C-alpha cells in the first residue's frame, strides 16, 4: 500500500488537502481542544462552533479583501450545503426575487406584463456554466434565459474558448437583467477567465479557482464555490453575497407574488436572506468542514505577509509558477501533446490536453506510466476524455515538478 508521501494526486475534486491540516483533523475528530468530545460531535450552536465559524469568515475576509460593513457596500460570507449545483438553483431563486421585488416597488399594476421582461444572462463557456444555465431554464423557463455567448458555436461545437465580448448578446435594457452569470474556471474544459466580464448583477461560480488569485469582489453581486477543491472537504459551499442584494437594502418579492407570476420559490435551506440572517446556522451546519476550510485559509494567511495586499497574491504566484511550468512542457512537445483550450484562456487550475491527438492507446500508456510513478488522478472528465492535471493550491511545487519530468520523459519515448 503506498504511503501518502509516495503519491502525488492531481484529482479534480475532491482534491488534495495539506497534510498538516489532515493530521490536525485526525486529532480534533477524536478530541476537540481537550474537551473530551470530537469536533463532529459538538453542537453547531456551541461557543466552540461559533468561534470556528467566526475564524473561517474572518480569514476569508482577509484573504480576499471582502468589504465588511452593514451598509450596501458590505458583503456577507455564507456557508451552505447542496454543493456548487445547489447554488446554480439558489442564485436563480434569489436574483429573480430581488429583481421582482424592485419591480413591484415601482409598479403596482400590470406586473404580469412587466414580469415577462425578466432576463437571466448566462455566459456559457464550458460544461459547468452550461449546466447552470440549464438549471435556470428549468426553474424560470427558457424564454427568460439569454445565452449571452455559447463558446461551442465559435469552436466546432466544442468548448475551449471565451468568445470576444463584441460577439456577446447581452440583454440591452439593464433593468430587465436579474443576473449576469459566468463560471470563472471551467473545471472540465480547462478554460479560465483572465479577468471578470462586465455585466449587470454579476454572479460568479468560482468552485474550482477559489482562493487561487485575488478577486475584484466589489464588481460582483455574488460569488460562490464548493469547498472541495481549493478550500476544504466536500460538504459546504461558500457564498459571498453583497448586502445590496440582501434585506434590508434589497426588497425581496413576496412568495405569493412569485407564485402568482409563475416564478419559482426556492427551498428555505438555499435562501440567502435566511442563511444570512442566521449567520449560516439556520439548520445544522457541518462545522468540521468549516473548521477544515478555516485551517486551509489560516495556512494561506501565515504564508503571506500582513502588509501585503491582497494576501492571496503569494498563492497566485505559486499557482502561476506551477501551471506555466506544466504548459511549457506541453508546448515544448506539441508533436506529442495538444493543449485543449485556446492559449488566451488556459486555466491555471485544470490543465486539459490530449496525447497524440487523443489516441486511446497513447493516453492509456500515459496514465499507466504516470501511475507507476505515483502520479495519480490525471484522467480527463468522462464527458470529454483526454488528460487533466488539476493544479489546485495543495498540489506542491515538487509534485508539479515530478509530473513535468515524467511528461518530458514520456514525450521523449514517444518521439523516438
Ligand atoms: C466549476 C464547478 N461548478 C460547480 C460544480 C458542481 O459542484 P458540486 O458537485 O459540489 O455540486 C463543479 C464540480 O466539479 C465545478 O467544477
CSV table of C-alpha atoms and ligand atoms in Angstrom, one decimal:
chain,number,residue,atom,x,y,z
A,1,UNK,CA,0.0,0.0,0.0
A,2,UNK,CA,1.6,3.3,-1.0
A,3,UNK,CA,2.1,5.9,1.7
A,4,UNK,CA,0.7,9.5,1.4
A,5,UNK,CA,4.1,10.8,0.7
A,6,UNK,CA,4.6,8.4,-2.2
A,7,UNK,CA,1.6,9.7,-4.1
A,8,UNK,CA,1.1,13.0,-5.9
A,9,UNK,CA,-2.6,13.4,-6.5
A,10,UNK,CA,-4.0,15.7,-9.2
A,11,UNK,CA,-7.7,14.8,-8.9
A,12,UNK,CA,-10.2,17.5,-10.0
A,13,UNK,CA,-12.4,17.4,-6.9
A,14,UNK,CA,-12.5,16.2,-4.2
A,15,UNK,CA,-8.9,17.2,-4.3
A,16,UNK,CA,-5.7,17.1,-2.1
A,17,UNK,CA,-5.6,18.9,1.2
A,18,UNK,CA,-2.4,20.0,3.0
A,19,UNK,CA,-1.2,17.0,5.1
A,20,UNK,CA,-0.6,19.1,8.3
A,21,UNK,CA,-4.3,20.1,8.1
A,22,UNK,CA,-5.4,16.5,7.9
A,23,UNK,CA,-3.0,15.4,10.7
A,24,UNK,CA,-4.6,18.0,12.9
A,25,UNK,CA,-8.0,17.0,11.7
A,26,UNK,CA,-7.4,13.4,12.8
A,27,UNK,CA,-6.7,14.7,16.3
A,28,UNK,CA,-9.7,17.1,16.6
A,29,UNK,CA,-12.0,14.4,15.3
A,30,UNK,CA,-11.3,12.4,18.5
A,31,UNK,CA,-10.9,15.3,20.9
A,32,UNK,CA,-11.5,18.9,20.1
A,33,UNK,CA,-9.3,21.3,22.2
A,34,UNK,CA,-9.1,18.9,25.1
A,35,UNK,CA,-12.9,19.0,25.6
A,36,UNK,CA,-13.1,15.1,25.5
A,37,UNK,CA,-15.6,15.4,22.6
A,38,UNK,CA,-14.8,15.2,18.9
A,39,UNK,CA,-15.4,18.2,16.5
A,40,UNK,CA,-18.2,16.4,14.6
A,41,UNK,CA,-19.9,15.7,17.9
A,42,UNK,CA,-20.2,19.2,19.2
A,43,UNK,CA,-23.3,21.3,18.7
A,44,UNK,CA,-23.3,23.7,15.8
A,45,UNK,CA,-24.6,26.3,18.2
A,46,UNK,CA,-21.9,25.8,20.9
A,47,UNK,CA,-19.4,28.6,21.7
A,48,UNK,CA,-16.7,26.4,20.1
A,49,UNK,CA,-18.6,26.1,16.8
A,50,UNK,CA,-19.3,29.8,16.8
A,51,UNK,CA,-15.6,30.5,17.2
A,52,UNK,CA,-14.8,28.2,14.3
A,53,UNK,CA,-17.3,29.9,12.1
A,54,UNK,CA,-16.1,33.4,13.0
A,55,UNK,CA,-12.4,32.4,12.4
A,56,UNK,CA,-13.2,31.0,9.0
A,57,UNK,CA,-15.2,34.0,8.0
A,58,UNK,CA,-12.6,36.5,9.1
A,59,UNK,CA,-9.8,34.5,7.4
A,60,UNK,CA,-11.7,34.6,4.1
A,61,UNK,CA,-12.3,38.3,4.5
A,62,UNK,CA,-8.6,39.0,5.0
A,63,UNK,CA,-7.6,36.7,2.1
A,64,UNK,CA,-9.9,38.1,-0.5
A,65,UNK,CA,-10.3,41.6,1.0
A,66,UNK,CA,-14.0,41.3,1.3
A,67,UNK,CA,-15.7,44.6,2.4
A,68,UNK,CA,-17.1,44.4,5.9
A,69,UNK,CA,-20.0,46.8,6.6
A,70,UNK,CA,-23.7,46.7,7.4
A,71,UNK,CA,-24.2,49.2,4.5
A,72,UNK,CA,-24.9,48.2,0.9
A,73,UNK,CA,-21.2,48.2,0.2
A,74,UNK,CA,-20.6,45.3,2.6
A,75,UNK,CA,-20.6,41.6,1.8
A,76,UNK,CA,-21.9,38.6,3.8
A,77,UNK,CA,-20.0,35.3,3.9
A,78,UNK,CA,-22.4,32.4,3.9
A,79,UNK,CA,-21.9,28.6,4.3
A,80,UNK,CA,-24.5,26.4,2.7
A,81,UNK,CA,-25.0,22.8,1.7
A,82,UNK,CA,-26.0,21.4,-1.6
A,83,UNK,CA,-22.7,21.9,-3.4
A,84,UNK,CA,-22.0,24.2,-6.3
A,85,UNK,CA,-25.0,22.6,-8.0
A,86,UNK,CA,-27.3,23.7,-5.2
A,87,UNK,CA,-26.1,27.3,-5.8
A,88,UNK,CA,-27.0,27.0,-9.5
A,89,UNK,CA,-30.5,27.0,-8.2
A,90,UNK,CA,-30.0,29.3,-5.2
A,91,UNK,CA,-28.7,32.2,-7.4
A,92,UNK,CA,-31.8,31.9,-9.7
A,93,UNK,CA,-34.3,31.9,-6.8
A,94,UNK,CA,-32.6,34.8,-5.1
A,95,UNK,CA,-31.8,37.1,-8.1
A,96,UNK,CA,-35.3,36.6,-9.6
A,97,UNK,CA,-36.8,37.5,-6.2
A,98,UNK,CA,-34.6,40.6,-5.9
A,99,UNK,CA,-35.5,41.6,-9.5
A,100,UNK,CA,-39.2,41.2,-8.9
A,101,UNK,CA,-39.1,42.9,-5.5
A,102,UNK,CA,-37.6,46.0,-7.2
A,103,UNK,CA,-40.1,45.9,-10.0
A,104,UNK,CA,-43.1,45.5,-7.5
A,105,UNK,CA,-41.9,48.5,-5.6
A,106,UNK,CA,-42.0,50.7,-8.7
A,107,UNK,CA,-45.3,49.3,-10.2
A,108,UNK,CA,-48.4,48.0,-8.5
A,109,UNK,CA,-50.3,47.3,-11.7
A,110,UNK,CA,-49.6,45.3,-14.9
A,111,UNK,CA,-46.9,43.3,-13.1
A,112,UNK,CA,-47.6,40.2,-15.2
A,113,UNK,CA,-46.8,42.0,-18.4
A,114,UNK,CA,-43.7,43.6,-16.9
A,115,UNK,CA,-42.5,40.3,-15.4
A,116,UNK,CA,-42.4,38.9,-19.0
A,117,UNK,CA,-39.3,41.1,-19.4
A,118,UNK,CA,-37.3,39.1,-16.9
A,119,UNK,CA,-33.9,38.1,-18.3
A,120,UNK,CA,-31.1,36.0,-16.9
A,121,UNK,CA,-27.9,36.5,-18.9
A,122,UNK,CA,-25.6,33.4,-19.0
A,123,UNK,CA,-22.1,33.2,-20.5
A,124,UNK,CA,-21.7,29.6,-21.5
A,125,UNK,CA,-18.0,28.9,-21.7
A,126,UNK,CA,-17.9,25.3,-20.6
A,127,UNK,CA,-19.8,22.4,-19.1
A,128,UNK,CA,-20.5,24.0,-15.7
A,129,UNK,CA,-21.9,27.3,-16.9
A,130,UNK,CA,-23.9,25.2,-19.4
A,131,UNK,CA,-25.4,23.2,-16.5
A,132,UNK,CA,-26.1,26.3,-14.5
A,133,UNK,CA,-27.9,27.9,-17.5
A,134,UNK,CA,-29.9,24.7,-18.0
A,135,UNK,CA,-31.0,24.8,-14.3
A,136,UNK,CA,-32.1,28.4,-14.8
A,137,UNK,CA,-34.2,27.4,-17.8
A,138,UNK,CA,-35.7,24.6,-15.8
A,139,UNK,CA,-36.7,26.9,-13.0
A,140,UNK,CA,-37.9,30.1,-14.8
A,141,UNK,CA,-38.5,28.9,-18.4
A,142,UNK,CA,-36.1,29.0,-21.3
A,143,UNK,CA,-37.8,32.2,-22.6
A,144,UNK,CA,-36.3,34.1,-19.7
A,145,UNK,CA,-32.7,32.8,-20.1
A,146,UNK,CA,-30.5,34.7,-22.5
A,147,UNK,CA,-27.4,32.8,-23.7
A,148,UNK,CA,-25.0,35.8,-24.0
A,149,UNK,CA,-22.5,33.6,-25.6
A,150,UNK,CA,-22.0,29.9,-26.3
A,151,UNK,CA,-18.4,29.2,-26.8
A,152,UNK,CA,-19.1,25.9,-28.7
A,153,UNK,CA,-20.5,27.9,-31.6
A,154,UNK,CA,-17.1,29.6,-32.1
A,155,UNK,CA,-15.1,26.4,-32.0
A,156,UNK,CA,-16.5,23.5,-34.0
A,157,UNK,CA,-19.1,22.5,-31.3
A,158,UNK,CA,-16.5,22.2,-28.5
A,159,UNK,CA,-15.6,24.3,-25.5
A,160,UNK,CA,-12.2,25.8,-25.2
A,161,UNK,CA,-12.6,29.5,-25.9
A,162,UNK,CA,-14.1,32.6,-24.4
A,163,UNK,CA,-15.5,34.4,-27.5
A,164,UNK,CA,-14.6,38.1,-27.7
A,165,UNK,CA,-17.1,40.4,-25.9
A,166,UNK,CA,-18.0,42.2,-29.2
A,167,UNK,CA,-19.7,38.9,-30.2
A,168,UNK,CA,-21.8,38.7,-27.0
A,169,UNK,CA,-25.5,39.4,-27.0
A,170,UNK,CA,-26.1,40.8,-23.5
A,171,UNK,CA,-29.7,42.0,-22.7
A,172,UNK,CA,-29.8,45.6,-23.8
A,173,UNK,CA,-32.0,47.0,-21.0
A,174,UNK,CA,-30.2,46.8,-17.7
A,175,UNK,CA,-33.5,46.9,-15.8
A,176,UNK,CA,-34.6,43.6,-17.3
A,177,UNK,CA,-31.5,41.7,-16.2
A,178,UNK,CA,-31.8,39.8,-12.9
A,179,UNK,CA,-28.3,38.4,-13.2
A,180,UNK,CA,-25.3,38.0,-15.4
A,181,UNK,CA,-23.7,34.7,-14.8
A,182,UNK,CA,-20.3,33.3,-15.5
A,183,UNK,CA,-18.1,30.4,-14.4
A,184,UNK,CA,-14.6,31.8,-13.6
A,185,UNK,CA,-12.9,28.5,-14.1
A,186,UNK,CA,-14.4,25.6,-16.1
A,187,UNK,CA,-13.1,22.5,-14.4
A,188,UNK,CA,-14.0,20.1,-17.2
A,189,UNK,CA,-12.8,22.1,-20.2
A,190,UNK,CA,-9.8,23.9,-18.7
A,191,UNK,CA,-11.0,27.4,-19.5
A,192,UNK,CA,-10.4,30.3,-17.1
A,193,UNK,CA,-11.5,33.9,-17.4
A,194,UNK,CA,-8.3,36.1,-17.4
A,195,UNK,CA,-10.4,38.8,-15.7
A,196,UNK,CA,-14.1,39.1,-14.8
A,197,UNK,CA,-16.5,40.0,-17.6
A,198,UNK,CA,-18.8,43.1,-17.3
A,199,UNK,CA,-22.4,42.7,-16.7
A,200,UNK,CA,-25.4,43.8,-14.6
A,201,UNK,CA,-25.7,42.0,-11.3
A,202,UNK,CA,-22.6,39.8,-11.9
A,203,UNK,CA,-22.6,36.4,-10.3
A,204,UNK,CA,-19.6,34.0,-10.5
A,205,UNK,CA,-19.1,30.4,-9.9
A,206,UNK,CA,-15.5,30.1,-8.5
A,207,UNK,CA,-15.8,26.5,-7.3
A,208,UNK,CA,-12.5,25.4,-9.0
A,209,UNK,CA,-10.3,28.5,-8.6
A,210,UNK,CA,-11.4,29.9,-5.3
A,211,UNK,CA,-8.5,31.3,-3.3
A,212,UNK,CA,-6.1,30.9,-6.1
A,213,UNK,CA,-5.8,34.6,-7.0
A,214,UNK,CA,-7.2,38.0,-5.9
A,215,UNK,CA,-10.8,38.7,-6.8
A,216,UNK,CA,-12.4,42.0,-7.5
A,217,UNK,CA,-15.2,41.3,-5.0
A,218,UNK,CA,-16.8,44.8,-5.5
A,219,UNK,CA,-17.6,44.1,-9.1
A,220,UNK,CA,-19.8,41.1,-8.1
A,221,UNK,CA,-23.3,40.8,-6.7
A,222,UNK,CA,-22.4,37.3,-5.5
A,223,UNK,CA,-19.6,34.7,-5.8
A,224,UNK,CA,-20.0,31.1,-4.8
A,225,UNK,CA,-17.9,28.0,-4.8
A,226,UNK,CA,-18.0,24.4,-3.4
A,227,UNK,CA,-15.2,23.9,-0.8
A,228,UNK,CA,-13.9,20.5,-2.1
A,229,UNK,CA,-11.2,21.7,-4.5
A,230,UNK,CA,-9.1,24.6,-3.2
A,231,UNK,CA,-10.7,25.2,0.2
A,232,UNK,CA,-11.5,22.1,2.1
A,233,UNK,CA,-13.7,19.0,2.3
A,234,UNK,CA,-16.9,18.1,0.4
A,235,UNK,CA,-20.0,19.3,2.4
A,236,UNK,CA,-20.0,23.1,2.4
A,237,UNK,CA,-20.4,25.7,-0.3
A,238,UNK,CA,-19.2,29.3,0.4
A,239,UNK,CA,-21.2,32.2,-0.9
A,240,UNK,CA,-20.0,35.8,-0.8
A,241,UNK,CA,-23.1,38.0,-1.2
A,242,UNK,CA,-23.4,41.7,-1.5
A,243,UNK,CA,-25.5,43.5,1.1
A,244,UNK,CA,-27.0,45.4,-1.8
A,245,UNK,CA,-29.0,42.4,-2.8
A,246,UNK,CA,-30.0,41.3,0.7
A,247,UNK,CA,-32.7,42.8,3.0
A,248,UNK,CA,-32.9,45.5,4.3
A,249,UNK,CA,-31.0,47.0,1.3
A,250,UNK,CA,-33.0,45.0,-1.3
A,251,UNK,CA,-36.6,44.2,-1.2
A,252,UNK,CA,-37.4,40.6,-1.9
A,253,UNK,CA,-40.6,39.6,-3.8
A,254,UNK,CA,-43.2,38.1,-1.7
A,255,UNK,CA,-43.6,34.3,-2.3
A,256,UNK,CA,-47.3,34.8,-3.1
A,257,UNK,CA,-46.4,37.2,-5.9
A,258,UNK,CA,-43.7,34.9,-7.3
A,259,UNK,CA,-46.2,32.0,-7.3
A,260,UNK,CA,-48.9,34.2,-8.9
A,261,UNK,CA,-46.5,35.2,-11.8
A,262,UNK,CA,-45.4,31.6,-12.3
A,263,UNK,CA,-41.9,32.3,-10.9
A,264,UNK,CA,-40.2,29.8,-8.5
A,265,UNK,CA,-40.0,29.9,-4.7
A,266,UNK,CA,-36.9,28.1,-3.5
A,267,UNK,CA,-36.3,25.8,-0.5
A,268,UNK,CA,-35.5,27.7,2.6
A,269,UNK,CA,-32.1,26.0,3.1
A,270,UNK,CA,-31.0,27.7,-0.2
A,271,UNK,CA,-32.5,31.0,0.7
A,272,UNK,CA,-29.6,33.5,1.1
A,273,UNK,CA,-31.5,36.0,3.2
A,274,UNK,CA,-32.5,33.3,5.7
A,275,UNK,CA,-29.0,31.9,5.8
A,276,UNK,CA,-27.5,35.4,6.2
A,277,UNK,CA,-30.0,36.4,9.0
A,278,UNK,CA,-29.0,33.3,10.9
A,279,UNK,CA,-25.2,33.6,10.3
A,280,UNK,CA,-25.3,30.3,8.4
A,281,UNK,CA,-26.8,28.5,11.4
A,282,UNK,CA,-30.4,28.2,10.2
A,283,UNK,CA,-30.0,24.5,10.2
A,284,UNK,CA,-27.3,22.1,11.3
A,285,UNK,CA,-24.0,23.3,9.7
A,286,UNK,CA,-21.2,20.7,9.2
A,287,UNK,CA,-18.8,22.6,11.4
A,288,UNK,CA,-16.0,20.2,10.8
A,289,UNK,CA,-16.0,21.2,7.1
A,290,UNK,CA,-16.0,24.9,8.2
A,291,UNK,CA,-13.0,24.1,10.5
A,292,UNK,CA,-11.1,22.4,7.7
A,293,UNK,CA,-11.7,25.4,5.4
A,294,UNK,CA,-10.5,27.8,8.2
A,295,UNK,CA,-7.3,25.8,8.7
A,296,UNK,CA,-6.6,25.9,5.0
A,297,UNK,CA,-7.2,29.6,5.0
A,298,UNK,CA,-5.0,30.2,8.1
A,299,UNK,CA,-2.1,28.4,6.3
A,300,UNK,CA,-2.5,30.8,3.4
A,301,UNK,CA,-2.6,33.8,5.7
A,302,UNK,CA,0.5,32.5,7.6
A,303,UNK,CA,2.4,32.2,4.3
A,304,UNK,CA,1.7,35.8,3.2
A,305,UNK,CA,3.0,38.9,4.8
A,306,UNK,CA,0.5,41.0,6.7
A,307,UNK,CA,1.5,44.2,5.0
A,308,UNK,CA,0.9,42.6,1.5
A,309,UNK,CA,-2.4,43.3,-0.1
A,310,UNK,CA,-4.1,41.3,-1.2
A,311,UNK,CA,-2.9,38.5,1.0
A,312,UNK,CA,-3.7,35.9,-1.6
A,313,UNK,CA,-1.1,37.2,-4.0
A,314,UNK,CA,1.5,34.7,-2.8
A,315,UNK,CA,-0.8,31.8,-3.7
A,316,UNK,CA,-1.4,33.3,-7.1
A,317,UNK,CA,2.3,33.4,-7.8
A,318,UNK,CA,2.7,29.8,-6.8
A,319,UNK,CA,-0.3,28.7,-9.0
A,320,UNK,CA,1.2,30.6,-11.9
A,321,UNK,CA,4.6,29.1,-11.5
A,322,UNK,CA,3.3,25.5,-11.4
A,323,UNK,CA,0.9,26.0,-14.4
A,324,UNK,CA,3.4,27.8,-16.5
A,325,UNK,CA,5.9,25.0,-15.9
A,326,UNK,CA,3.4,22.4,-17.0
A,327,UNK,CA,2.1,24.3,-20.0
A,328,UNK,CA,5.7,24.9,-21.2
A,329,UNK,CA,6.4,21.1,-21.2
A,330,UNK,CA,3.2,20.6,-23.2
A,331,UNK,CA,4.1,23.4,-25.7
A,332,UNK,CA,7.6,22.1,-26.0
A,333,UNK,CA,6.3,18.8,-27.2
A,334,UNK,CA,3.5,19.8,-29.4
A,335,UNK,CA,4.1,16.7,-31.6
A,336,UNK,CA,3.0,14.5,-28.7
A,337,UNK,CA,0.7,16.7,-26.6
A,338,UNK,CA,-2.1,19.1,-27.6
A,339,UNK,CA,-3.5,21.5,-25.1
A,340,UNK,CA,-7.3,21.5,-25.5
A,341,UNK,CA,-8.3,25.2,-24.8
A,342,UNK,CA,-7.1,28.2,-26.7
A,343,UNK,CA,-3.9,29.8,-25.4
A,344,UNK,CA,-5.7,33.0,-24.4
A,345,UNK,CA,-8.0,31.2,-21.8
A,346,UNK,CA,-5.9,28.4,-20.5
A,347,UNK,CA,-6.8,27.5,-16.9
A,348,UNK,CA,-4.1,27.6,-14.2
A,349,UNK,CA,-6.2,25.1,-12.2
A,350,UNK,CA,-7.2,22.4,-14.7
A,351,UNK,CA,-4.7,21.7,-17.5
A,352,UNK,CA,-6.5,19.7,-20.2
A,353,UNK,CA,-4.6,18.1,-23.0
A,354,UNK,CA,-4.6,15.2,-25.4
A,355,UNK,CA,-1.8,12.8,-26.1
A,356,UNK,CA,-1.1,12.1,-29.8
A,357,UNK,CA,-4.3,13.8,-30.9
A,358,UNK,CA,-6.5,11.7,-28.5
A,359,UNK,CA,-5.1,8.3,-29.5
A,360,UNK,CA,-6.7,5.9,-27.0
A,361,UNK,CA,-3.6,3.7,-26.7
A,362,UNK,CA,-1.2,6.6,-26.2
A,363,UNK,CA,-3.4,8.2,-23.5
A,364,UNK,CA,-3.8,4.9,-21.7
A,365,UNK,CA,0.0,4.5,-21.8
A,366,UNK,CA,0.5,8.0,-20.4
A,367,UNK,CA,-1.8,7.3,-17.5
A,368,UNK,CA,-0.3,3.9,-16.8
A,369,UNK,CA,3.2,5.3,-16.8
A,370,UNK,CA,2.1,8.1,-14.5
A,371,UNK,CA,0.5,5.8,-12.0
A,372,UNK,CA,3.7,3.7,-12.0
A,373,UNK,CA,5.4,6.8,-10.6
A,374,UNK,CA,2.7,7.7,-8.1
A,375,UNK,CA,1.3,10.4,-10.2
A,376,UNK,CA,-2.5,9.9,-9.8
A,377,UNK,CA,-5.8,11.4,-10.7
A,378,UNK,CA,-4.9,12.5,-14.2
A,379,UNK,CA,-7.7,11.1,-16.3
A,380,UNK,CA,-9.8,13.7,-18.0
A,381,UNK,CA,-13.5,14.2,-17.2
A,382,UNK,CA,-15.6,11.2,-18.5
A,383,UNK,CA,-17.6,13.6,-20.8
A,384,UNK,CA,-14.5,14.8,-22.7
A,385,UNK,CA,-11.8,12.2,-22.2
A,386,UNK,CA,-8.1,13.1,-22.5
A,387,UNK,CA,-5.8,14.1,-19.6
A,388,UNK,CA,-6.5,16.7,-17.0
A,389,UNK,CA,-3.9,17.9,-14.4
A,390,UNK,CA,-5.7,19.6,-11.6
A,391,UNK,CA,-3.2,22.1,-10.2
A,392,UNK,CA,-5.0,23.2,-7.0
A,393,UNK,CA,-3.4,25.0,-4.1
A,394,UNK,CA,-2.5,21.9,-2.1
A,395,UNK,CA,-0.5,20.4,-5.1
A,396,UNK,CA,3.1,21.1,-4.0
A,397,UNK,CA,5.6,22.6,-6.4
A,398,UNK,CA,7.6,19.4,-6.0
A,399,UNK,CA,4.7,17.3,-7.2
A,400,UNK,CA,4.2,19.5,-10.2
A,401,UNK,CA,7.9,19.3,-11.0
A,402,UNK,CA,7.8,15.5,-10.7
A,403,UNK,CA,4.9,15.4,-13.1
A,404,UNK,CA,6.7,17.8,-15.5
A,405,UNK,CA,9.7,15.5,-15.5
A,406,UNK,CA,7.5,12.5,-16.3
A,407,UNK,CA,5.8,14.3,-19.1
A,408,UNK,CA,9.2,15.2,-20.6
A,409,UNK,CA,10.3,11.5,-20.4
A,410,UNK,CA,7.1,10.2,-21.9
A,411,UNK,CA,7.3,12.7,-24.8
A,412,UNK,CA,11.0,11.6,-25.4
A,413,UNK,CA,9.9,8.0,-25.6
A,414,UNK,CA,7.0,8.7,-27.9
A,415,UNK,CA,9.2,10.7,-30.3
A,416,UNK,CA,11.9,8.0,-30.5
B,1,LIG,C1,-16.9,24.9,-11.6
B,1,LIG,C2,-17.8,24.0,-10.9
B,1,LIG,N1,-19.1,24.4,-10.6
B,1,LIG,C3,-19.9,23.6,-10.0
B,1,LIG,C4,-19.6,22.3,-9.7
B,1,LIG,C5,-20.6,21.4,-9.0
B,1,LIG,O1,-20.3,21.2,-7.7
B,1,LIG,P1,-21.0,20.1,-6.8
B,1,LIG,O2,-20.5,18.8,-7.3
B,1,LIG,O3,-20.4,20.5,-5.5
B,1,LIG,O4,-22.4,20.3,-6.9
B,1,LIG,C6,-18.4,21.8,-10.0
B,1,LIG,C7,-18.0,20.4,-9.7
B,1,LIG,O5,-16.9,19.9,-10.0
B,1,LIG,C8,-17.4,22.7,-10.7
B,1,LIG,O6,-16.2,22.2,-11.0
